[in-house]
Coordinates of C-alpha atoms in Angstrom, one line a residue:
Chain A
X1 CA 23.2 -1.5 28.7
X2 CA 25.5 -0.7 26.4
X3 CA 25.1 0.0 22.6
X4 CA 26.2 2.1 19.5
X5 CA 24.6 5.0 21.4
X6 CA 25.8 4.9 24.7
X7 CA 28.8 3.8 26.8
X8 CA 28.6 1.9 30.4
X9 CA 26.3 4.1 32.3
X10 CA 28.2 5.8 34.9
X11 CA 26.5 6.8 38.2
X12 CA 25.0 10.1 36.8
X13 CA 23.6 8.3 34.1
X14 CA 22.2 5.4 36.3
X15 CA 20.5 7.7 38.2
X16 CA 18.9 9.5 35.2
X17 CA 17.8 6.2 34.0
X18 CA 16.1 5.8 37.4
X19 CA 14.2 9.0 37.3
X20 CA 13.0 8.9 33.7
X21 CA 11.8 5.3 34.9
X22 CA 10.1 6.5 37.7
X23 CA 8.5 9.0 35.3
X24 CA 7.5 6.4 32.7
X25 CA 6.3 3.8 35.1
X26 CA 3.8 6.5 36.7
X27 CA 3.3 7.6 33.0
X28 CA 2.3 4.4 32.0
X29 CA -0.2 3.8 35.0
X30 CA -1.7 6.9 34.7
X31 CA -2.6 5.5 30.7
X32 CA -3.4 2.1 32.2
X33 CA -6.0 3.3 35.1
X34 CA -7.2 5.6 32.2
X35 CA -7.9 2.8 29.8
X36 CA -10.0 0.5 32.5
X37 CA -12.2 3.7 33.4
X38 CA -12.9 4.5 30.0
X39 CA -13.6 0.9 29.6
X40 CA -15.7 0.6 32.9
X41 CA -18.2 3.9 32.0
X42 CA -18.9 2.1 28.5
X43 CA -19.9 -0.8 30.2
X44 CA -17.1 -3.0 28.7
X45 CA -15.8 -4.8 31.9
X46 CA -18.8 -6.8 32.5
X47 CA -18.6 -10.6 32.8
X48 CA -21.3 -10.9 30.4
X49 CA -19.1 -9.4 27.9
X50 CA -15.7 -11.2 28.4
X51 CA -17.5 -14.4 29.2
X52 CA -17.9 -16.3 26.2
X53 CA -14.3 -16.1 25.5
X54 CA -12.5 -16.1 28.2
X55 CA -14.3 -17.5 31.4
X56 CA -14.4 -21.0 31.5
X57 CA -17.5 -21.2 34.0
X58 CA -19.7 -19.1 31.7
X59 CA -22.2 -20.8 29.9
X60 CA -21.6 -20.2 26.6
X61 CA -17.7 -20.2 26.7
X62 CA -17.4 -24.1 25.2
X63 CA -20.0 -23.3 22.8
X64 CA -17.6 -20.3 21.8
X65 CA -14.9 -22.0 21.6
X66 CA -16.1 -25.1 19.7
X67 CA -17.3 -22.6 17.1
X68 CA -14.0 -20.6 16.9
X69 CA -12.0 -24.0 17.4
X70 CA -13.7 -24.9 13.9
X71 CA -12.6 -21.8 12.1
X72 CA -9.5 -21.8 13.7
X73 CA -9.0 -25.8 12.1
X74 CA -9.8 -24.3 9.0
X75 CA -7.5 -21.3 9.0
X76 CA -4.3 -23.6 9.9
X77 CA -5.4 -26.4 6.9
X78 CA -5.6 -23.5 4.5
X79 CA -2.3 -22.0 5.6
X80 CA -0.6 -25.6 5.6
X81 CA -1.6 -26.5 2.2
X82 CA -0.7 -23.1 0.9
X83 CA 3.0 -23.2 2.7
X84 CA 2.9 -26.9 0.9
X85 CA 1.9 -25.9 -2.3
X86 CA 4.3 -22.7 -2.4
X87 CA 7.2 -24.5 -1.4
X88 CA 6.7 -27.1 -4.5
X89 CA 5.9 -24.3 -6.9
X90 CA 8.5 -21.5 -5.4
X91 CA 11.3 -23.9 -5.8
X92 CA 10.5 -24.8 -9.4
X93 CA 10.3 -21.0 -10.2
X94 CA 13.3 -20.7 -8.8
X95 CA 14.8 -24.0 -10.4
X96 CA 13.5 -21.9 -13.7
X97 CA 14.9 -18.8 -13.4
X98 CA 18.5 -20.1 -12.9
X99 CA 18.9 -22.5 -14.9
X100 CA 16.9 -21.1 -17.7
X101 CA 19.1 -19.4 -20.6
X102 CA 19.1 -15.9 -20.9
X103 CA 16.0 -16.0 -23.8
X104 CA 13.5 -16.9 -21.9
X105 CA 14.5 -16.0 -18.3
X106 CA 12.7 -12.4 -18.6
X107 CA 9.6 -14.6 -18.7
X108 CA 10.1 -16.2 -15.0
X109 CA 11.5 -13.2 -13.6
X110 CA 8.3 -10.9 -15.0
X111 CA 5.9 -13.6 -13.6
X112 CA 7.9 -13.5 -10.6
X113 CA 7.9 -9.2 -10.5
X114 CA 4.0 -9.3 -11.1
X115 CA 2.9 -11.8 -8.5
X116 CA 5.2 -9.8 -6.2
X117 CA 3.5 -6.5 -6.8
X118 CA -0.2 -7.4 -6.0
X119 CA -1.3 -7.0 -2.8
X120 CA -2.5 -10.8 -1.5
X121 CA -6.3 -9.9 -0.5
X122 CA -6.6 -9.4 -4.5
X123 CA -5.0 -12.3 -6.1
X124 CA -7.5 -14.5 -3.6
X125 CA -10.1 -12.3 -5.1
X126 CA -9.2 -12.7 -8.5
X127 CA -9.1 -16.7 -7.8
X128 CA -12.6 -16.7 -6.3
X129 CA -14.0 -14.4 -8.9
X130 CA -12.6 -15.1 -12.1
X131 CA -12.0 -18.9 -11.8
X132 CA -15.7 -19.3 -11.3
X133 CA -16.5 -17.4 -14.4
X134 CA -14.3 -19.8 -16.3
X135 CA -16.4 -22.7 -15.3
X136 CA -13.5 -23.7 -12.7
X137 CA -15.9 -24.4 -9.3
X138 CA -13.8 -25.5 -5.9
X139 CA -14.6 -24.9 -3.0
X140 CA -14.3 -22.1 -1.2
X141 CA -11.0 -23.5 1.0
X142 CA -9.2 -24.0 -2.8
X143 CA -10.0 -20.0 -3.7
X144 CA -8.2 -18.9 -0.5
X145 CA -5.4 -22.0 -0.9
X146 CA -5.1 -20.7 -5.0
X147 CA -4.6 -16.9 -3.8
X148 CA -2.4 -16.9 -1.3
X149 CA -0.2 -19.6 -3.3
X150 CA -0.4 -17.4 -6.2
X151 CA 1.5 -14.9 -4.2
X152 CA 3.3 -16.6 -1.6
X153 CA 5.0 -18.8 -4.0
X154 CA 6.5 -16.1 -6.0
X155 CA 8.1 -15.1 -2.7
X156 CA 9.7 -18.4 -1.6
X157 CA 10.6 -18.6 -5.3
X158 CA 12.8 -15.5 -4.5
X159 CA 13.9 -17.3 -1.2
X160 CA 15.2 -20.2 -3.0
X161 CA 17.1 -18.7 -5.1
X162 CA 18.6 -16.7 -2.4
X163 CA 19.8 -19.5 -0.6
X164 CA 21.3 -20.7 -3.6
X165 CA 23.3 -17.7 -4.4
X166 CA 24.4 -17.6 -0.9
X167 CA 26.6 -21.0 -1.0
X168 CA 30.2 -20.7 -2.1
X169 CA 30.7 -20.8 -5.9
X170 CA 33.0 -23.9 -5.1
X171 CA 30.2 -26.1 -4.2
X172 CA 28.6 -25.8 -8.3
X173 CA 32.3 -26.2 -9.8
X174 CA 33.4 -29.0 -7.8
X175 CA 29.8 -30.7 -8.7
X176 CA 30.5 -29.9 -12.1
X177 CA 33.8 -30.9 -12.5
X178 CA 32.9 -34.1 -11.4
X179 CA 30.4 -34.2 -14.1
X180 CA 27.2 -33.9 -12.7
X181 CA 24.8 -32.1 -15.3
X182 CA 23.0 -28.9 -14.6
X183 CA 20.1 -30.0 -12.8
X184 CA 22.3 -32.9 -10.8
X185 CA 23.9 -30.3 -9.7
X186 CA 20.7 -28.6 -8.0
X187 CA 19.1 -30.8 -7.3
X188 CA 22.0 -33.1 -5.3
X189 CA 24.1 -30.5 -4.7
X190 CA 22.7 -27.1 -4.0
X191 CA 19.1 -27.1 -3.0
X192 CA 19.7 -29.7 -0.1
X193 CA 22.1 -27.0 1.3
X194 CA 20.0 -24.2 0.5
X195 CA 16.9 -25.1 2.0
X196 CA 19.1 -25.3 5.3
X197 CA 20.0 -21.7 5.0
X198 CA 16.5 -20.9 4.1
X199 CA 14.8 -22.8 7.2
X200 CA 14.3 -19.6 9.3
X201 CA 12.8 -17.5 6.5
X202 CA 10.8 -20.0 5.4
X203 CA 9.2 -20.2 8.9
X204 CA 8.5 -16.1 8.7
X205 CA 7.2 -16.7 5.4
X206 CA 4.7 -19.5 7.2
X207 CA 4.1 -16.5 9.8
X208 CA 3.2 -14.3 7.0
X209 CA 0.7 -17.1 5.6
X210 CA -0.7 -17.6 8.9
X211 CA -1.8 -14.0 9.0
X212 CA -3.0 -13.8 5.5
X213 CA -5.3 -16.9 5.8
X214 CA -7.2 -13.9 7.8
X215 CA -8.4 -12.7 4.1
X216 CA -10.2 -15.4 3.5
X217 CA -12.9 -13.3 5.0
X218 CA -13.8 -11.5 1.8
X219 CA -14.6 -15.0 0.1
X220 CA -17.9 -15.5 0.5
X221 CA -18.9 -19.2 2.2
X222 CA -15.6 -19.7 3.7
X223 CA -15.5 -20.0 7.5
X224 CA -11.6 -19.2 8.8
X225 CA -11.1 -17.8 12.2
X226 CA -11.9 -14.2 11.8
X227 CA -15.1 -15.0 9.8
X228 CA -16.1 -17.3 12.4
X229 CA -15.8 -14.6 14.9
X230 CA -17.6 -12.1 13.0
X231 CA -20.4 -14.7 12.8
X232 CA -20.0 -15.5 16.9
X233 CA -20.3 -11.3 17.3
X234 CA -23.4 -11.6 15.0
X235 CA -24.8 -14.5 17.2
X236 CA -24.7 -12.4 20.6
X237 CA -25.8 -9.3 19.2
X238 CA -28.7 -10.8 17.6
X239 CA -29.9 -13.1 19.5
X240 CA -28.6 -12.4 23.6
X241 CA -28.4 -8.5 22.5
X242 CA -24.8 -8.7 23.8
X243 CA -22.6 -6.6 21.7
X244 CA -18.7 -8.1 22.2
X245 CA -16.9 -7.0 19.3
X246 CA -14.3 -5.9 21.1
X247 CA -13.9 -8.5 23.3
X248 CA -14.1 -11.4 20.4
X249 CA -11.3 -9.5 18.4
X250 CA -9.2 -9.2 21.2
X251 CA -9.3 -13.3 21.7
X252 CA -8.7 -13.7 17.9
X253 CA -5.9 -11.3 18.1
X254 CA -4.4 -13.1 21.0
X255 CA -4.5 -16.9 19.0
X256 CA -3.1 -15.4 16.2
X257 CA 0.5 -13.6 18.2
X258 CA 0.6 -16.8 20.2
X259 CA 1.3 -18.5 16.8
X260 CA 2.9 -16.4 15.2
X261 CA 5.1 -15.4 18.2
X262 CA 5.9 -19.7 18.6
X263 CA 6.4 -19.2 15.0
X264 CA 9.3 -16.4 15.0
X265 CA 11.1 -17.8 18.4
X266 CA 11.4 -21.2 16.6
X267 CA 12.6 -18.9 13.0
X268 CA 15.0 -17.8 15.8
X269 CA 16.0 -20.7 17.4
X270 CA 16.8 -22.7 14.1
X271 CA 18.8 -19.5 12.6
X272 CA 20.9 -19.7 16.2
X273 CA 21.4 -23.3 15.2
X274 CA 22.1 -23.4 11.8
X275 CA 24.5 -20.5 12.0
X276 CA 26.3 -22.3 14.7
X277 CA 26.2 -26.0 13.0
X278 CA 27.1 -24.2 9.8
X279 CA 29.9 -22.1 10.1
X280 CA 32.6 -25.2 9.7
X281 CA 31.0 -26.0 6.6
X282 CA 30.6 -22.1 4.7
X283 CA 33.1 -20.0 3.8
X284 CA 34.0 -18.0 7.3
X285 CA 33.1 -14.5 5.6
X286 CA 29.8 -16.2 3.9
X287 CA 27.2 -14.0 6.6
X288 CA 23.7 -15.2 5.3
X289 CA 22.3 -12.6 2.9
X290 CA 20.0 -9.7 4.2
X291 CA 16.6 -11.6 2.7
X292 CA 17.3 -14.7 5.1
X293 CA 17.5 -12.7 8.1
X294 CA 14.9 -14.7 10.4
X295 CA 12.4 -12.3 11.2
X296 CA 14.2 -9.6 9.7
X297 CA 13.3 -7.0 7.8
X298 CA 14.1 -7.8 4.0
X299 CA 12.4 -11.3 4.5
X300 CA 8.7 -11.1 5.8
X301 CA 6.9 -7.7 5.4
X302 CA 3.8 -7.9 5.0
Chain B
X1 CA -10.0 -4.7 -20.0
X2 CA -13.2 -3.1 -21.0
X3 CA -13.9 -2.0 -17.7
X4 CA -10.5 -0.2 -17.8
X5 CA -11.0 1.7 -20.7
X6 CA -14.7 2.4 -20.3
X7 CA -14.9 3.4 -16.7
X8 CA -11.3 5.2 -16.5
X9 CA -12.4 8.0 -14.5
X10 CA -13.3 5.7 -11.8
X11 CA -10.0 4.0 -12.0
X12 CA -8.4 7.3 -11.5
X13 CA -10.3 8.4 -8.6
X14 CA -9.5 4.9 -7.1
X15 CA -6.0 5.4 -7.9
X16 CA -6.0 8.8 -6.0
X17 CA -8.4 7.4 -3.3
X18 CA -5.1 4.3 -2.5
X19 CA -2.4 7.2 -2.8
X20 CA -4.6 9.9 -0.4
X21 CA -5.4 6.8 1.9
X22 CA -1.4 5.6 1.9
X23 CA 0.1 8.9 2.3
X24 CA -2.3 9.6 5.6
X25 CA -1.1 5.6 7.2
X26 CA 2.3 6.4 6.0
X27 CA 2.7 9.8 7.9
X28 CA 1.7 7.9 10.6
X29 CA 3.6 4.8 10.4
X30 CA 7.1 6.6 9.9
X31 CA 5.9 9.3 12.8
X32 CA 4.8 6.6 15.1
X33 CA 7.6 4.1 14.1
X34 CA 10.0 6.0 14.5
X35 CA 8.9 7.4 18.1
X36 CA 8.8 3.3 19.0
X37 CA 12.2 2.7 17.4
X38 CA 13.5 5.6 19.9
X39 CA 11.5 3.8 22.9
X40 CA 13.0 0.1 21.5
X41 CA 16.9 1.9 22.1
X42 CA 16.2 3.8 25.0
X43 CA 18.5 3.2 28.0
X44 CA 14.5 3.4 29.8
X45 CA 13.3 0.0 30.4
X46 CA 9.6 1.0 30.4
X47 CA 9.9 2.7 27.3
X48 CA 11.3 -0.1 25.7
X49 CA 8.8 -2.6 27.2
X50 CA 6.1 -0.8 25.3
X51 CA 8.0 -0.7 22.4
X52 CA 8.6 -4.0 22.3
X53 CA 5.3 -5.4 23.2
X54 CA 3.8 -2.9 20.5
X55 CA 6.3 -4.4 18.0
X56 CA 5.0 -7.8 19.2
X57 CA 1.3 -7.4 18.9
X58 CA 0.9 -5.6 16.0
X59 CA 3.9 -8.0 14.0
X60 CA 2.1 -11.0 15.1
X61 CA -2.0 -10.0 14.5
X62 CA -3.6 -10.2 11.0
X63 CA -3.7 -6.6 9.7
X64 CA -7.9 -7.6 8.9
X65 CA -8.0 -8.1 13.1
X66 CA -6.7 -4.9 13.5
X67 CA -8.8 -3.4 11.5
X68 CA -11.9 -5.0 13.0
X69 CA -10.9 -3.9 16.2
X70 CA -10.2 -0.3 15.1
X71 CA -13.4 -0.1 13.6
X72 CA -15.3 -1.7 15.4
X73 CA -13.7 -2.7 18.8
X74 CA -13.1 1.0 19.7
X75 CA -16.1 2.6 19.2
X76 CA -17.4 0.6 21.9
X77 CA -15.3 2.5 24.3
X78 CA -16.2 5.7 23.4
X79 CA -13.4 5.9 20.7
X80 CA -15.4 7.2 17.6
X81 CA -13.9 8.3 14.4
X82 CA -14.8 11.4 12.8
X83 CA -15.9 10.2 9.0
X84 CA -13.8 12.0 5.9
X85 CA -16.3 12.9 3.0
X86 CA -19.2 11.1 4.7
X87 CA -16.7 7.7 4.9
X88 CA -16.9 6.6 8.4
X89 CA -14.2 3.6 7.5
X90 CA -11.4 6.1 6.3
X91 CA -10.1 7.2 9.5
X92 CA -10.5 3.9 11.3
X93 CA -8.7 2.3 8.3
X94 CA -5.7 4.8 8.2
X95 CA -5.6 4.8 12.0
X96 CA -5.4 1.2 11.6
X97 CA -3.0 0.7 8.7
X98 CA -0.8 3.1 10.2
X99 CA -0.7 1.2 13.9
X100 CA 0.4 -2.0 12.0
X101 CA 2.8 -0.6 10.0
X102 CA 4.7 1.5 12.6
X103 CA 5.7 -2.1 14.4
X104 CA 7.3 -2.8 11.0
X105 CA 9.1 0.6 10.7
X106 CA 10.0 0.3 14.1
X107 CA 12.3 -3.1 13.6
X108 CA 13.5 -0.9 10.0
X109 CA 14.8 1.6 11.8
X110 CA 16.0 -0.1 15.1
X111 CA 17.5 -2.3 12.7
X112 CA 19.5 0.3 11.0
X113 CA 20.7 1.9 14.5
X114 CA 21.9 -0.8 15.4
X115 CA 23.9 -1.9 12.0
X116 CA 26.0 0.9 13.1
X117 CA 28.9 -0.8 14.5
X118 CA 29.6 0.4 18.0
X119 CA 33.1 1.0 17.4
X120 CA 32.1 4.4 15.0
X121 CA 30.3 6.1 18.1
X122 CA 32.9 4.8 20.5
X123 CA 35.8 6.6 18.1
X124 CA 33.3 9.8 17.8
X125 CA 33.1 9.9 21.8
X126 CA 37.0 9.1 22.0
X127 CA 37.6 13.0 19.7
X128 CA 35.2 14.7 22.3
X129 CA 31.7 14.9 20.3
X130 CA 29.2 15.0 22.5
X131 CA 26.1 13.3 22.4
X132 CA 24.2 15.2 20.1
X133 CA 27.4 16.0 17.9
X134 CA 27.7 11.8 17.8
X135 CA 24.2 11.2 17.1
X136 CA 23.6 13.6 14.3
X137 CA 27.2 13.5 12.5
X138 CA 28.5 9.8 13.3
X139 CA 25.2 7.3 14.1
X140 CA 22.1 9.0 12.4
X141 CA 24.0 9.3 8.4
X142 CA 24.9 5.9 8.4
X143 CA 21.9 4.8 9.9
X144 CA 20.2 6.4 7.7
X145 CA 21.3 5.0 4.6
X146 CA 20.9 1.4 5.6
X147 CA 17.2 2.3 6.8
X148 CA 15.9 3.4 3.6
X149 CA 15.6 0.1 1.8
X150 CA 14.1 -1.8 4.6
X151 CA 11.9 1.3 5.0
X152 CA 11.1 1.3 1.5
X153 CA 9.9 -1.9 1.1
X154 CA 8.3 -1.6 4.5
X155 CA 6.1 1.5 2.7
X156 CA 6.0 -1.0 -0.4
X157 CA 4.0 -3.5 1.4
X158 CA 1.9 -0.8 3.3
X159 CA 0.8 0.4 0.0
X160 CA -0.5 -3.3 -0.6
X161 CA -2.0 -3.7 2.4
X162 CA -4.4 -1.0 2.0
X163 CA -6.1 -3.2 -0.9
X164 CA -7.5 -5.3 2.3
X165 CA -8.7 -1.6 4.0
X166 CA -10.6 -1.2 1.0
X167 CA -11.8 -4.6 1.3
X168 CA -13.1 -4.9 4.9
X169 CA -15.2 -1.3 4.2
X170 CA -16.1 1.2 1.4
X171 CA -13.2 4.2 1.1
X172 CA -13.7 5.2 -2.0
X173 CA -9.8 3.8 -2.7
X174 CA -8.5 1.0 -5.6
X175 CA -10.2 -1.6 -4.1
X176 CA -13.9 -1.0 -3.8
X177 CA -13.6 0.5 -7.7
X178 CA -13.7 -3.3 -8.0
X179 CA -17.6 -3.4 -6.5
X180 CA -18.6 -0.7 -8.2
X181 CA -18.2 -2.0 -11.5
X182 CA -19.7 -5.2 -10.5
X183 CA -22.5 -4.1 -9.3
X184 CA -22.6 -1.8 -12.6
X185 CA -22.7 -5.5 -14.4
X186 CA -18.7 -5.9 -15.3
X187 CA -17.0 -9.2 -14.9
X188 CA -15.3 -10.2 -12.4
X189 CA -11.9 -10.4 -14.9
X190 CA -12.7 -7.1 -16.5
X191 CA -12.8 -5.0 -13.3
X192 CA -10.9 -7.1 -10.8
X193 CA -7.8 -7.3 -13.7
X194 CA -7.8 -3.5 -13.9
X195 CA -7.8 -3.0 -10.1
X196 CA -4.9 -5.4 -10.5
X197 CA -2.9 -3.6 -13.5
X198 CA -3.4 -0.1 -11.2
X199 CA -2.0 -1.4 -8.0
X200 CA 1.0 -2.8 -10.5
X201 CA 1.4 0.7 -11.7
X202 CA 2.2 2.1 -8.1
X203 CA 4.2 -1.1 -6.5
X204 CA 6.4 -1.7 -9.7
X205 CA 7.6 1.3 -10.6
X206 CA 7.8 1.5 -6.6
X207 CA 9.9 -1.2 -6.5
X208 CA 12.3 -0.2 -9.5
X209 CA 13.1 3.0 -8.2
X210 CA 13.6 1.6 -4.3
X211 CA 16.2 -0.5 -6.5
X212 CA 18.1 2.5 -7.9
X213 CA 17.8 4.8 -4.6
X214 CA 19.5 1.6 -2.8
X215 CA 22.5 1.6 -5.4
X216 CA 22.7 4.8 -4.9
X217 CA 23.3 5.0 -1.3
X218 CA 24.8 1.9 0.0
X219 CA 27.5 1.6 2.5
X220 CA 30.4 -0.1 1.7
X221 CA 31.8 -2.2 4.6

């Protein structure tokens, strides 16, 4: 392979590459074979224990799964209505901030700034805590669906207005010179093209969600995925004196990268074809800005 | 904001608790990042297999998973934290943090290798530098400079995310100030808002000065 690093490996270098493969492979095994013995003297490879999740022929495996299958419904309506609700409230923030005047834009942008700096598992605390003590009662779904909109939106907000900076200045003046107000101009013009450009970090935003609905463990009453496991690990400790933690964790863990990797190769797949469609239309030198990278690094963090 | 000004102490030992239980993840992160950034670039394939797949896991798993399975997963195989000041969730927590966020300083910094453009090493190896010479003089000081903002808000949102450590198990950081004081009979708005204004006072001024350090260095290109 060839990179900023190296040239075209010539044969020395192939044959280094072979060794230190050699090395790593029997490296690796040696870590591997490691793993299952220290796995095999705590008494972690048996049946019993990988069972309920992952053997279809053990007895409680549907039972499991119907239970986790429930939690799991629950975890993807909370992470849909939040990626709903965000998008409708993130693009009005961001509809603020620009076309607000100067006077009152500090306002937006400081909402914005605060929202931005708490970390999510608090704001869903603050909305499960402090709403109730205002006399606002939900249910537990809407506490989770509040908090992680509360944040989440400020984020897409910044997204938005991202995409909208990134379109060439001509496609505002031409709107304007044919007289199209200020908000025509958005909302005909600009944001239609925008959210194109945004598709692919909007999708690792909703990866970002996805994982976050995961908080909704510390509101009490509230059965997502990972409390539903928790209470599953309760269940066979308890009552079959089974202890599985680690087993259950590793199936939770394994639904949630098998969304969120879909998730990221289909953020991938529409940047590949939006930069491709797109390129005619842009301004040749117009390279989407850093924060709409698709899974990169500026967009989706947390 | 009663809670803020009555109990301050407690806020400040919270505050210290976040920064002491961020600075042990962060060390780790960056150490541990950075190793699987070196494995992600390595002409190795192995070595880049486990980078990759580490990258993957950890990018794609809720960081509360993680932490389930560090702290309570691993103990089943024999894996048993020592506890810090009688805290047995301290070490699984940092350990745990610090797994998660080395997949995201990983990408940072792979990221900024590879913003490099290819034709600055290929000039560097065209006058004679060796390796090393085009590593450390060429690659590494402009890699360097685009890392740090990624990185930055990498550590930003590390610093967040150790609100849901202190969630998940009693480390005597920001977070669990908050059930102190309501089991000492605050409300929830009192002590939750001032757990809220203290994580503000780390992440903004955070953020700010990520802003100014990124000014300062930025490549022109």
């Amino acid at each position: 392979m060839s990179s900023v690093l190296y040239d075209a490996p010539g044969p020395r270098a192939r044959r280094n590459t072979l060794i230190g493969t050699v090395i790593a492979v029997v490296l690796l095994a040696g870590l591997v074979v490691l793993a299952v013995i220290q796995l095999g003297e705590n008494g972690q490879l048996d049946g019993e224990k990988w069972g309920p999740a992952f053997n279809p022929a053990n007895q409680y495996f549907v039972a499991t799964w119907s239970a986790l299958g429930d939690g799991l419904v629950n975890t993807v309506v909370a992470a849909a209505l939040t990626l709903v609700l965000a998008l409708a409230i993130g693009t009005a923030l961001a509809v603020a901030r620009i076309t607000s005047s100067r006077a009152y834009r500090w306002l937006v942008v400081s909402a914005i700034e605060l929202f931005r700096g708490l970390p999510v598992v608090i704001t869903i605390f603050l909305a499960a805590r402090v709403l109730p003590e205002f006399g606002i009662s939900l249910p537990p779904l809407w506490y989770l669906v509040i908090g992680l909109t509360a944040y989440n939106c400020v984020i897409i907000a910044e997204i938005v207005r991202a995409g909208v900076n990134a379109l060439p200045r001509g496609q505002s003046e031409a709107a304007y010179a044919v007289g199209l107000t200020r908000f025509q101009v958005l909302r005909i013009i600009l944001l239609p093209q925008a959210f194109r450009i945004m598709l692919p970090a909007l999708i690792s935003q909703l990866v970002v969600i996805v994982k976050d609905t995961s908080l909704g463990f510390v509101i009490f009453g509230f059965s997502e995925f990972v409390r539903t496991a928790n209470t599953v690990i309760q269940f066979f400790g308890g009552q079959e004196g089974i202890n599985l933690p680690l087993q259950m964790y590793i199936a939770v863990a394994l639904v949630f990268i098998l969304i969120n990797y879909a998730l990221s190769k289909l953020a991938e797949y529409v940047q590949r074809r939006t930069s491709r469609a797109g390129r005619a239309a842009r301004n040749k030198d117009a390279a989407p800005p850093a924060e709409l990278a698709p899974v990169g690094v500026g967009g989706a963090v947390t | 904001m009663d809670a803020l000004i009555a109990e301050f102490p407690r806020f400040v030992s919270g505050f210290l608790g976040t920064l002491r239980l961020c600075l042990f993840a962060a060390i780790g992160a960056l150490v541990l990042g950075t190793l699987l950034a070196a494995f992600r670039v390595s002409p190795v394939p192995p070595l880049r297999w486990v980078g990759t797949s580490w990258v993957t896991v950890f990018r794609n798993s809720p960081l509360v998973v993680v932490l389930f399975l560090f702290a309570f997963g691993l103990p089943q195989v024999g894996v048993v934290f020592p506890t810090f000041g009688g805290n047995s969730f301290f070490w699984p927590g940092v350990a745990g943090l610090a797994a998660y966020t080395a997949a995201f300083v990983c990408e940072a910094v792979r990221s900024g290798i590879n913003s490099v453009p290819a034709g600055q090493a290929e000039a560097a190896r065209a006058v004679g530098l060796t390796f090393q010479q085009t590593l450390g003089s060429v690659v590494l000081p402009q890699a360097l400079r685009t890392v740090v903002p990624p990185l930055g808000s990498v550590m930003i949102a590390m610093i967040k995310n150790s609100a849901i450590v202190g969630a998940f198990g009693v480390t005597g950081e920001l977070f669990s100030v908050d059930g102190a004081l309501t089991a000492a009979g605050y409300s929830a708005l009192s002590s939750l808002g001032g757990v809220a204004l203290a994580y503000l006072a780390i992440t903004i001024p955070a953020g700010i000065g990520l802003g100014v350090l990124e000014r300062k260095i930025e490549v022109k290109r």
